Amino acid sequence: HASGSTPRLDRFAAESVLFERAYSQYPLTLPSHASLFTGLLPPEHGVRDNRGFRLAEERLTLADRLREAGYATLGAVSSMVLRRETGIAQGFDHYDDRMGPPRSAGHRFAERRGGDTLEAIVSRLDDLSPDRPFFVMLHLFDPHAPYEAPEPFAGRQVDPYDAEVAYSDDVLGRFLDELRRRGLYDRSLIVVLSDHGEGLGDHVEVEHGLLLYREALQVPLMIKTPGGRRAGERVAEPVALIDVAPTILEVLGLSVEDLPGRALLDAGGAPAGRAIYAETFFTRYQYGWSELRSVIRNDDHYIRAPRPELYDLALDPAEQRDLHALRVVPPSLLDALD
């Protein structure tokens, strides 16, 4: 980051495979995590808003699959959006979703600082058997409005959003340091990602959930392999968060045959020319507006809306010039939405 607010992420990226164009399937926390953990698109797993939806028990999660394979499974979350009642805790032996009331009137959801969530995870690591492999999910929620980072991070950054990112970077770094202290870092498979982006006013939207522009869909994705194989490699082909579950399972030698995503580190890797789907029904359920769907294929980004839009991400990465009236939409984009 140009502001220098992510030194720990920068270090981790140098030790990982970094996917330069990774995309979320939904710009909201719960639906995106449902895709991340099941490896399924939203129409397949059925979770389409943060409120009023629950992941069905028959939708196997990554934690389900790993527990079945003999792994201990631990999770700790920082927002009530991912509370166990949503079904997202499926497959976890221990799932810590304790949190107090909203910190201020500006917080719509109860949440806790990432540092507190880190402590909840670290306190459980001592209970793990040294002879049993484990899967840990640490969820951080701090870079959400209102942006109220603790000191000294609030005072170091001009932009309060950057301050939240800097604080999260520090929490992540402390977690990685703990793994190193325990002798676990080098031999572990570690995935660092975000579930969605943030509007920050680029297309009027300040937060996320309403729109499907790049700033809401493109996310960090870094994968450190055991032993650091392929460290520092960068992958330019577009990939999706539904690829994370099959990638983890493939590295661990477990079956991925029933999942639609791709194992990103196998011989085939990220295929060129693939269509990547995203949607938001938040607009329908919360406001009665039309839902939105989009597909990215190579550099084309087509958004199916009441007034369709088409962008060339190579020439116009900020998506300021709608080409829908000037170009025929490629049939491959339309097919991916049907």
mmCIF file of C-alpha atoms in Angstrom:
data_model
loop_
_atom_site.group_PDB
_atom_site.id
_atom_site.type_symbol
_atom_site.label_atom_id
_atom_site.label_comp_id
_atom_site.label_asym_id
_atom_site.label_seq_id
_atom_site.Cartn_x
_atom_site.Cartn_y
_atom_site.Cartn_z
ATOM 1 C CA HIS A 1 0.000 0.000 0.000
ATOM 2 C CA ALA A 2 1.380 3.413 -0.940
ATOM 3 C CA SER A 3 0.689 4.793 2.545
ATOM 4 C CA GLY A 4 2.882 2.148 4.146
ATOM 5 C CA SER A 5 -0.003 0.813 6.233
ATOM 6 C CA THR A 6 0.446 -2.892 5.367
ATOM 7 C CA PRO A 7 4.053 -3.946 6.140
ATOM 8 C CA ARG A 8 3.034 -7.379 7.434
ATOM 9 C CA LEU A 9 0.871 -8.105 4.399
ATOM 10 C CA ASP A 10 3.721 -6.966 2.163
ATOM 11 C CA ARG A 11 6.095 -9.397 3.862
ATOM 12 C CA PHE A 12 3.561 -12.202 3.668
ATOM 13 C CA ALA A 13 2.953 -11.514 -0.032
ATOM 14 C CA ALA A 14 6.679 -11.928 -0.717
ATOM 15 C CA GLU A 15 6.481 -15.389 0.884
ATOM 16 C CA SER A 16 3.312 -16.410 -0.959
ATOM 17 C CA VAL A 17 1.673 -16.820 -4.348
ATOM 18 C CA LEU A 18 -0.180 -13.548 -4.930
ATOM 19 C CA PHE A 19 -3.256 -13.537 -7.172
ATOM 20 C CA GLU A 20 -3.417 -10.063 -8.692
ATOM 21 C CA ARG A 21 -7.021 -10.325 -9.903
ATOM 22 C CA ALA A 22 -9.090 -12.234 -7.366
ATOM 23 C CA TYR A 23 -12.826 -11.556 -7.198
ATOM 24 C CA SER A 24 -15.547 -12.105 -4.634
ATOM 25 C CA GLN A 25 -18.869 -13.652 -5.616
ATOM 26 C CA TYR A 26 -20.855 -11.290 -3.367
ATOM 27 C CA PRO A 27 -20.050 -7.886 -1.816
ATOM 28 C CA LEU A 28 -21.465 -8.802 1.623
ATOM 29 C CA THR A 29 -19.904 -10.755 4.469
ATOM 30 C CA LEU A 30 -22.252 -13.702 5.013
ATOM 31 C CA PRO A 31 -23.008 -14.606 1.368
ATOM 32 C CA SER A 32 -19.331 -14.220 0.475
ATOM 33 C CA HIS A 33 -18.227 -16.485 3.335
ATOM 34 C CA ALA A 34 -20.846 -19.022 2.275
ATOM 35 C CA SER A 35 -19.208 -19.134 -1.173
ATOM 36 C CA LEU A 36 -15.728 -19.168 0.334
ATOM 37 C CA PHE A 37 -16.437 -22.114 2.648
ATOM 38 C CA THR A 38 -18.690 -24.203 0.380
ATOM 39 C CA GLY A 39 -16.951 -23.439 -2.906
ATOM 40 C CA LEU A 40 -20.393 -22.789 -4.411
ATOM 41 C CA LEU A 41 -21.890 -19.790 -6.188
ATOM 42 C CA PRO A 42 -24.672 -17.897 -4.348
ATOM 43 C CA PRO A 43 -27.494 -19.407 -6.464
ATOM 44 C CA GLU A 44 -26.193 -22.841 -5.414
ATOM 45 C CA HIS A 45 -25.737 -22.296 -1.662
ATOM 46 C CA GLY A 46 -28.764 -19.956 -1.387
ATOM 47 C CA VAL A 47 -27.372 -17.325 1.052
ATOM 48 C CA ARG A 48 -28.136 -13.926 -0.477
ATOM 49 C CA ASP A 49 -28.048 -11.347 2.304
ATOM 50 C CA ASN A 50 -26.519 -10.813 5.730
ATOM 51 C CA ARG A 51 -29.994 -10.993 7.277
ATOM 52 C CA GLY A 52 -32.724 -13.585 6.951
ATOM 53 C CA PHE A 53 -30.623 -16.405 5.478
ATOM 54 C CA ARG A 54 -29.003 -19.519 6.903
ATOM 55 C CA LEU A 55 -26.566 -21.880 5.197
ATOM 56 C CA ALA A 56 -28.319 -25.234 4.762
ATOM 57 C CA GLU A 57 -26.803 -28.190 6.638
ATOM 58 C CA GLU A 58 -26.539 -30.245 3.461
ATOM 59 C CA ARG A 59 -24.108 -27.714 1.973
ATOM 60 C CA LEU A 60 -20.756 -29.163 2.991
ATOM 61 C CA THR A 61 -18.256 -26.559 4.159
ATOM 62 C CA LEU A 62 -14.479 -26.603 4.088
ATOM 63 C CA ALA A 63 -14.547 -27.219 7.861
ATOM 64 C CA ASP A 64 -16.914 -30.175 7.330
ATOM 65 C CA ARG A 65 -14.580 -31.718 4.769
ATOM 66 C CA LEU A 66 -11.441 -31.192 6.824
ATOM 67 C CA ARG A 67 -12.990 -32.499 10.037
ATOM 68 C CA GLU A 68 -14.098 -35.606 8.137
ATOM 69 C CA ALA A 69 -10.472 -35.991 7.010
ATOM 70 C CA GLY A 70 -9.274 -35.935 10.622
ATOM 71 C CA TYR A 71 -8.459 -32.261 11.156
ATOM 72 C CA ALA A 72 -9.210 -30.318 14.306
ATOM 73 C CA THR A 73 -11.231 -27.266 13.231
ATOM 74 C CA LEU A 74 -11.186 -23.918 15.046
ATOM 75 C CA GLY A 75 -12.839 -20.636 14.107
ATOM 76 C CA ALA A 76 -13.147 -17.202 15.683
ATOM 77 C CA VAL A 77 -15.096 -14.327 14.149
ATOM 78 C CA SER A 78 -15.243 -10.585 14.770
ATOM 79 C CA SER A 79 -18.840 -9.794 13.767
ATOM 80 C CA MET A 80 -22.277 -11.091 14.618
ATOM 81 C CA VAL A 81 -22.880 -11.270 10.863
ATOM 82 C CA LEU A 82 -21.030 -14.622 11.071
ATOM 83 C CA ARG A 83 -22.629 -15.845 14.312
ATOM 84 C CA ARG A 84 -23.192 -19.585 14.542
ATOM 85 C CA GLU A 85 -26.957 -19.231 13.967
ATOM 86 C CA THR A 86 -26.234 -18.408 10.303
ATOM 87 C CA GLY A 87 -24.953 -21.953 9.722
ATOM 88 C CA ILE A 88 -21.492 -20.693 8.803
ATOM 89 C CA ALA A 89 -20.052 -22.448 11.891
ATOM 90 C CA GLN A 90 -20.836 -25.820 10.341
ATOM 91 C CA GLY A 91 -17.949 -28.255 10.682
ATOM 92 C CA PHE A 92 -16.029 -26.362 13.386
ATOM 93 C CA ASP A 93 -15.166 -28.244 16.572
ATOM 94 C CA HIS A 94 -14.839 -24.893 18.331
ATOM 95 C CA TYR A 95 -16.348 -21.652 17.005
ATOM 96 C CA ASP A 96 -15.898 -18.482 19.039
ATOM 97 C CA ASP A 97 -18.493 -15.837 18.167
ATOM 98 C CA ARG A 98 -18.640 -14.073 21.550
ATOM 99 C CA MET A 99 -18.888 -10.304 21.339
ATOM 100 C CA GLY A 100 -20.411 -7.472 23.251
ATOM 101 C CA PRO A 101 -22.951 -4.907 22.065
ATOM 102 C CA PRO A 102 -22.133 -2.469 19.223
ATOM 103 C CA ARG A 103 -19.213 -0.226 20.274
ATOM 104 C CA SER A 104 -21.032 2.977 19.291
ATOM 105 C CA ALA A 105 -24.252 4.202 17.725
ATOM 106 C CA GLY A 106 -22.586 4.093 14.312
ATOM 107 C CA HIS A 107 -22.027 0.321 14.481
ATOM 108 C CA ARG A 108 -24.948 -1.528 12.940
ATOM 109 C CA PHE A 109 -23.611 -4.921 14.017
ATOM 110 C CA ALA A 110 -22.069 -6.156 17.239
ATOM 111 C CA GLU A 111 -18.383 -6.736 16.622
ATOM 112 C CA ARG A 112 -15.092 -7.048 18.462
ATOM 113 C CA ARG A 113 -11.607 -5.793 17.743
ATOM 114 C CA GLY A 114 -9.412 -8.099 15.723
ATOM 115 C CA GLY A 115 -6.936 -8.262 18.584
ATOM 116 C CA ASP A 116 -9.610 -9.740 20.863
ATOM 117 C CA THR A 117 -10.507 -12.325 18.218
ATOM 118 C CA LEU A 118 -6.827 -13.186 17.851
ATOM 119 C CA GLU A 119 -6.599 -13.824 21.597
ATOM 120 C CA ALA A 120 -9.620 -16.130 21.376
ATOM 121 C CA ILE A 121 -7.864 -18.230 18.701
ATOM 122 C CA VAL A 122 -4.416 -18.268 20.312
ATOM 123 C CA SER A 123 -5.878 -19.393 23.632
ATOM 124 C CA ARG A 124 -7.184 -22.503 21.869
ATOM 125 C CA LEU A 125 -3.970 -23.467 20.087
ATOM 126 C CA ASP A 126 -2.567 -24.975 23.285
ATOM 127 C CA ASP A 127 -5.472 -27.446 23.346
ATOM 128 C CA LEU A 128 -4.549 -28.948 19.972
ATOM 129 C CA SER A 129 -2.913 -32.347 19.827
ATOM 130 C CA PRO A 130 0.570 -32.210 18.274
ATOM 131 C CA ASP A 131 -0.287 -35.400 16.370
ATOM 132 C CA ARG A 132 -3.432 -34.041 14.707
ATOM 133 C CA PRO A 133 -3.499 -31.583 11.793
ATOM 134 C CA PHE A 134 -5.641 -28.500 12.292
ATOM 135 C CA PHE A 135 -7.606 -25.899 10.362
ATOM 136 C CA VAL A 136 -7.944 -22.415 11.874
ATOM 137 C CA MET A 137 -10.094 -19.557 10.591
ATOM 138 C CA LEU A 138 -9.332 -16.086 11.979
ATOM 139 C CA HIS A 139 -11.866 -13.473 10.837
ATOM 140 C CA LEU A 140 -11.157 -9.725 11.132
ATOM 141 C CA PHE A 141 -13.924 -7.138 10.660
ATOM 142 C CA ASP A 142 -12.229 -3.855 11.568
ATOM 143 C CA PRO A 143 -12.105 -2.210 8.101
ATOM 144 C CA HIS A 144 -15.873 -1.628 8.164
ATOM 145 C CA ALA A 145 -17.643 1.674 8.727
ATOM 146 C CA PRO A 146 -17.564 3.498 11.023
ATOM 147 C CA TYR A 147 -13.762 3.577 10.771
ATOM 148 C CA GLU A 148 -12.570 3.868 14.375
ATOM 149 C CA ALA A 149 -9.129 2.294 14.635
ATOM 150 C CA PRO A 150 -7.436 2.238 18.043
ATOM 151 C CA GLU A 151 -4.256 4.139 18.749
ATOM 152 C CA PRO A 152 -1.515 4.319 17.693
ATOM 153 C CA PHE A 153 -2.962 3.389 14.277
ATOM 154 C CA ALA A 154 -5.568 6.167 14.174
ATOM 155 C CA GLY A 155 -2.868 8.772 14.720
ATOM 156 C CA ARG A 156 -0.460 7.345 12.136
ATOM 157 C CA GLN A 157 -2.801 7.387 9.135
ATOM 158 C CA VAL A 158 -4.508 10.395 7.570
ATOM 159 C CA ASP A 159 -7.348 8.269 6.193
ATOM 160 C CA PRO A 160 -9.404 6.494 8.907
ATOM 161 C CA TYR A 161 -10.043 3.541 6.566
ATOM 162 C CA ASP A 162 -6.278 3.144 6.135
ATOM 163 C CA ALA A 163 -5.968 3.219 9.909
ATOM 164 C CA GLU A 164 -8.374 0.279 10.207
ATOM 165 C CA VAL A 165 -6.396 -1.589 7.537
ATOM 166 C CA ALA A 166 -3.139 -0.825 9.377
ATOM 167 C CA TYR A 167 -4.589 -2.189 12.623
ATOM 168 C CA SER A 168 -5.774 -5.356 10.866
ATOM 169 C CA ASP A 169 -2.322 -5.713 9.288
ATOM 170 C CA ASP A 170 -0.795 -5.619 12.772
ATOM 171 C CA VAL A 171 -3.233 -8.250 14.095
ATOM 172 C CA LEU A 172 -2.440 -10.517 11.157
ATOM 173 C CA GLY A 173 1.285 -10.035 11.773
ATOM 174 C CA ARG A 174 0.886 -10.996 15.430
ATOM 175 C CA PHE A 175 -0.950 -14.171 14.413
ATOM 176 C CA LEU A 176 1.812 -15.126 11.962
ATOM 177 C CA ASP A 177 4.420 -14.407 14.631
ATOM 178 C CA GLU A 178 2.583 -16.759 16.984
ATOM 179 C CA LEU A 179 2.696 -19.499 14.354
ATOM 180 C CA ARG A 180 6.432 -18.913 13.949
ATOM 181 C CA ARG A 181 6.965 -19.034 17.709
ATOM 182 C CA ARG A 182 5.251 -22.411 17.813
ATOM 183 C CA GLY A 183 7.283 -23.750 14.878
ATOM 184 C CA LEU A 184 4.160 -24.003 12.693
ATOM 185 C CA TYR A 185 4.587 -21.235 10.131
ATOM 186 C CA ASP A 186 6.953 -22.850 7.623
ATOM 187 C CA ARG A 187 5.051 -26.129 7.377
ATOM 188 C CA SER A 188 1.567 -24.633 7.250
ATOM 189 C CA LEU A 189 -0.666 -23.779 4.324
ATOM 190 C CA ILE A 190 -1.837 -20.199 5.006
ATOM 191 C CA VAL A 191 -4.413 -18.277 2.977
ATOM 192 C CA VAL A 192 -4.953 -14.540 3.486
ATOM 193 C CA LEU A 193 -7.876 -12.891 1.709
ATOM 194 C CA SER A 194 -10.749 -10.450 1.990
ATOM 195 C CA ASP A 195 -14.374 -11.430 1.484
ATOM 196 C CA HIS A 196 -15.256 -8.225 -0.426
ATOM 197 C CA GLY A 197 -14.043 -4.703 -1.129
ATOM 198 C CA GLU A 198 -15.259 -1.235 -0.165
ATOM 199 C CA GLY A 199 -16.832 1.462 -2.360
ATOM 200 C CA LEU A 200 -15.071 4.455 -0.748
ATOM 201 C CA GLY A 201 -17.081 6.756 -3.006
ATOM 202 C CA ASP A 202 -15.614 5.577 -6.307
ATOM 203 C CA HIS A 203 -19.127 5.070 -7.733
ATOM 204 C CA VAL A 204 -21.037 7.081 -5.102
ATOM 205 C CA GLU A 205 -21.378 4.043 -2.817
ATOM 206 C CA VAL A 206 -19.295 4.601 0.311
ATOM 207 C CA GLU A 207 -19.512 1.107 1.799
ATOM 208 C CA HIS A 208 -20.529 -2.118 0.022
ATOM 209 C CA GLY A 209 -23.445 -4.374 -0.879
ATOM 210 C CA LEU A 210 -25.356 -2.223 -3.353
ATOM 211 C CA LEU A 211 -23.102 -2.253 -6.428
ATOM 212 C CA LEU A 212 -20.877 -4.675 -8.332
ATOM 213 C CA TYR A 213 -18.038 -2.459 -9.514
ATOM 214 C CA ARG A 214 -14.440 -3.590 -9.257
ATOM 215 C CA GLU A 215 -13.741 -1.787 -5.992
ATOM 216 C CA ALA A 216 -16.420 -3.918 -4.291
ATOM 217 C CA LEU A 217 -15.467 -7.238 -5.921
ATOM 218 C CA GLN A 218 -11.697 -7.332 -6.339
ATOM 219 C CA VAL A 219 -10.000 -8.643 -3.202
ATOM 220 C CA PRO A 220 -6.565 -9.585 -1.916
ATOM 221 C CA LEU A 221 -5.702 -13.292 -2.187
ATOM 222 C CA MET A 222 -2.345 -14.690 -1.069
ATOM 223 C CA ILE A 223 -1.494 -18.354 -0.495
ATOM 224 C CA LYS A 224 1.645 -19.478 1.337
ATOM 225 C CA THR A 225 2.400 -23.130 0.688
ATOM 226 C CA PRO A 226 4.115 -25.503 3.118
ATOM 227 C CA GLY A 227 7.840 -24.968 2.767
ATOM 228 C CA GLY A 228 7.269 -21.744 0.825
ATOM 229 C CA ARG A 229 7.105 -23.310 -2.625
ATOM 230 C CA ARG A 230 6.491 -20.704 -5.360
ATOM 231 C CA ALA A 231 7.136 -17.848 -2.906
ATOM 232 C CA GLY A 232 6.949 -14.457 -4.592
ATOM 233 C CA GLU A 233 5.058 -15.743 -7.628
ATOM 234 C CA ARG A 234 2.312 -13.509 -9.024
ATOM 235 C CA VAL A 235 -0.666 -14.797 -11.023
ATOM 236 C CA ALA A 236 -2.350 -12.341 -13.407
ATOM 237 C CA GLU A 237 -5.295 -14.490 -14.587
ATOM 238 C CA PRO A 238 -8.644 -13.695 -12.934
ATOM 239 C CA VAL A 239 -9.600 -16.085 -10.112
ATOM 240 C CA ALA A 240 -12.550 -16.352 -7.739
ATOM 241 C CA LEU A 241 -13.131 -16.925 -4.035
ATOM 242 C CA ILE A 242 -14.939 -20.169 -4.915
ATOM 243 C CA ASP A 243 -11.470 -21.388 -5.945
ATOM 244 C CA VAL A 244 -10.110 -21.191 -2.392
ATOM 245 C CA ALA A 245 -11.779 -24.350 -1.013
ATOM 246 C CA PRO A 246 -10.706 -26.614 -3.903
ATOM 247 C CA THR A 247 -7.200 -25.129 -3.752
ATOM 248 C CA ILE A 248 -6.835 -25.976 -0.054
ATOM 249 C CA LEU A 249 -8.292 -29.460 -0.543
ATOM 250 C CA GLU A 250 -6.036 -30.179 -3.523
ATOM 251 C CA VAL A 251 -2.878 -29.154 -1.652
ATOM 252 C CA LEU A 252 -3.905 -31.459 1.198
ATOM 253 C CA GLY A 253 -4.587 -34.361 -1.164
ATOM 254 C CA LEU A 254 -8.369 -34.384 -0.649
ATOM 255 C CA SER A 255 -11.102 -34.687 -3.281
ATOM 256 C CA VAL A 256 -12.344 -31.599 -5.142
ATOM 257 C CA GLU A 257 -14.414 -33.388 -7.783
ATOM 258 C CA ASP A 258 -17.811 -32.049 -6.694
ATOM 259 C CA LEU A 259 -16.798 -28.367 -6.571
ATOM 260 C CA PRO A 260 -17.189 -25.877 -9.445
ATOM 261 C CA GLY A 261 -14.093 -23.830 -8.603
ATOM 262 C CA ARG A 262 -10.521 -24.489 -9.702
ATOM 263 C CA ALA A 263 -7.546 -25.652 -7.648
ATOM 264 C CA LEU A 264 -5.264 -22.695 -8.285
ATOM 265 C CA LEU A 265 -1.948 -24.344 -7.420
ATOM 266 C CA ASP A 266 -2.292 -27.588 -9.392
ATOM 267 C CA ALA A 267 -0.813 -28.191 -12.824
ATOM 268 C CA GLY A 268 -3.671 -26.430 -14.625
ATOM 269 C CA GLY A 269 -3.852 -23.461 -12.297
ATOM 270 C CA ALA A 270 -6.001 -20.465 -13.096
ATOM 271 C CA PRO A 271 -7.412 -20.928 -16.623
ATOM 272 C CA ALA A 272 -7.463 -18.007 -19.040
ATOM 273 C CA GLY A 273 -10.790 -16.856 -20.459
ATOM 274 C CA ARG A 274 -12.930 -18.162 -17.633
ATOM 275 C CA ALA A 275 -16.144 -16.345 -16.673
ATOM 276 C CA ILE A 276 -16.298 -15.203 -13.022
ATOM 277 C CA TYR A 277 -19.768 -14.600 -11.619
ATOM 278 C CA ALA A 278 -20.919 -12.174 -8.903
ATOM 279 C CA GLU A 279 -24.275 -10.921 -7.684
ATOM 280 C CA THR A 280 -26.033 -8.836 -5.066
ATOM 281 C CA PHE A 281 -29.618 -9.328 -3.947
ATOM 282 C CA PHE A 282 -29.088 -6.950 -1.012
ATOM 283 C CA THR A 283 -30.715 -4.242 -3.138
ATOM 284 C CA ARG A 284 -33.864 -6.343 -3.547
ATOM 285 C CA TYR A 285 -34.237 -7.583 0.011
ATOM 286 C CA GLN A 286 -33.403 -4.317 1.777
ATOM 287 C CA TYR A 287 -34.822 -1.701 -0.601
ATOM 288 C CA GLY A 288 -37.091 -3.425 -3.114
ATOM 289 C CA TRP A 289 -34.794 -2.487 -6.005
ATOM 290 C CA SER A 290 -33.602 -4.802 -8.736
ATOM 291 C CA GLU A 291 -30.925 -7.338 -7.944
ATOM 292 C CA LEU A 292 -27.642 -7.056 -9.876
ATOM 293 C CA ARG A 293 -25.532 -9.750 -11.513
ATOM 294 C CA SER A 294 -22.148 -9.452 -13.174
ATOM 295 C CA VAL A 295 -19.536 -11.507 -14.941
ATOM 296 C CA ILE A 296 -15.852 -10.842 -15.553
ATOM 297 C CA ARG A 297 -14.115 -12.619 -18.398
ATOM 298 C CA ASN A 298 -10.548 -11.603 -19.251
ATOM 299 C CA ASP A 299 -10.751 -7.791 -19.285
ATOM 300 C CA ASP A 300 -14.504 -7.492 -19.906
ATOM 301 C CA HIS A 301 -16.822 -6.741 -16.995
ATOM 302 C CA TYR A 302 -20.526 -6.917 -17.788
ATOM 303 C CA ILE A 303 -23.089 -5.842 -15.175
ATOM 304 C CA ARG A 304 -26.670 -6.941 -15.736
ATOM 305 C CA ALA A 305 -28.808 -4.183 -14.236
ATOM 306 C CA PRO A 306 -31.981 -2.304 -15.279
ATOM 307 C CA ARG A 307 -29.515 -0.355 -17.427
ATOM 308 C CA PRO A 308 -26.768 -2.839 -18.381
ATOM 309 C CA GLU A 309 -23.137 -1.723 -18.244
ATOM 310 C CA LEU A 310 -19.934 -2.970 -19.866
ATOM 311 C CA TYR A 311 -16.360 -2.022 -18.979
ATOM 312 C CA ASP A 312 -12.884 -2.779 -20.282
ATOM 313 C CA LEU A 313 -10.818 -3.374 -17.135
ATOM 314 C CA ALA A 314 -7.504 -3.120 -18.975
ATOM 315 C CA LEU A 315 -8.169 0.318 -20.470
ATOM 316 C CA ASP A 316 -10.495 1.581 -17.745
ATOM 317 C CA PRO A 317 -9.781 -0.150 -14.405
ATOM 318 C CA ALA A 318 -11.731 2.532 -12.499
ATOM 319 C CA GLU A 319 -14.815 1.694 -14.624
ATOM 320 C CA GLN A 320 -15.657 5.271 -15.553
ATOM 321 C CA ARG A 321 -16.510 4.695 -19.231
ATOM 322 C CA ASP A 322 -19.536 2.486 -19.891
ATOM 323 C CA LEU A 323 -19.127 0.773 -23.289
ATOM 324 C CA HIS A 324 -22.507 -0.937 -23.405
ATOM 325 C CA ALA A 325 -23.909 1.426 -26.057
ATOM 326 C CA LEU A 326 -20.707 1.190 -28.122
ATOM 327 C CA ARG A 327 -19.907 -2.524 -28.141
ATOM 328 C CA VAL A 328 -21.787 -5.766 -28.591
ATOM 329 C CA VAL A 329 -21.713 -7.743 -25.363
ATOM 330 C CA PRO A 330 -19.810 -10.998 -26.025
ATOM 331 C CA PRO A 331 -22.192 -13.987 -25.939
ATOM 332 C CA SER A 332 -19.865 -15.752 -23.463
ATOM 333 C CA LEU A 333 -20.648 -13.074 -20.875
ATOM 334 C CA LEU A 334 -24.396 -13.381 -21.357
ATOM 335 C CA ASP A 335 -24.255 -17.186 -21.223
ATOM 336 C CA ALA A 336 -22.471 -17.049 -17.869
ATOM 337 C CA LEU A 337 -25.440 -15.194 -16.353
ATOM 338 C CA ASP A 338 -28.124 -17.608 -17.550
#
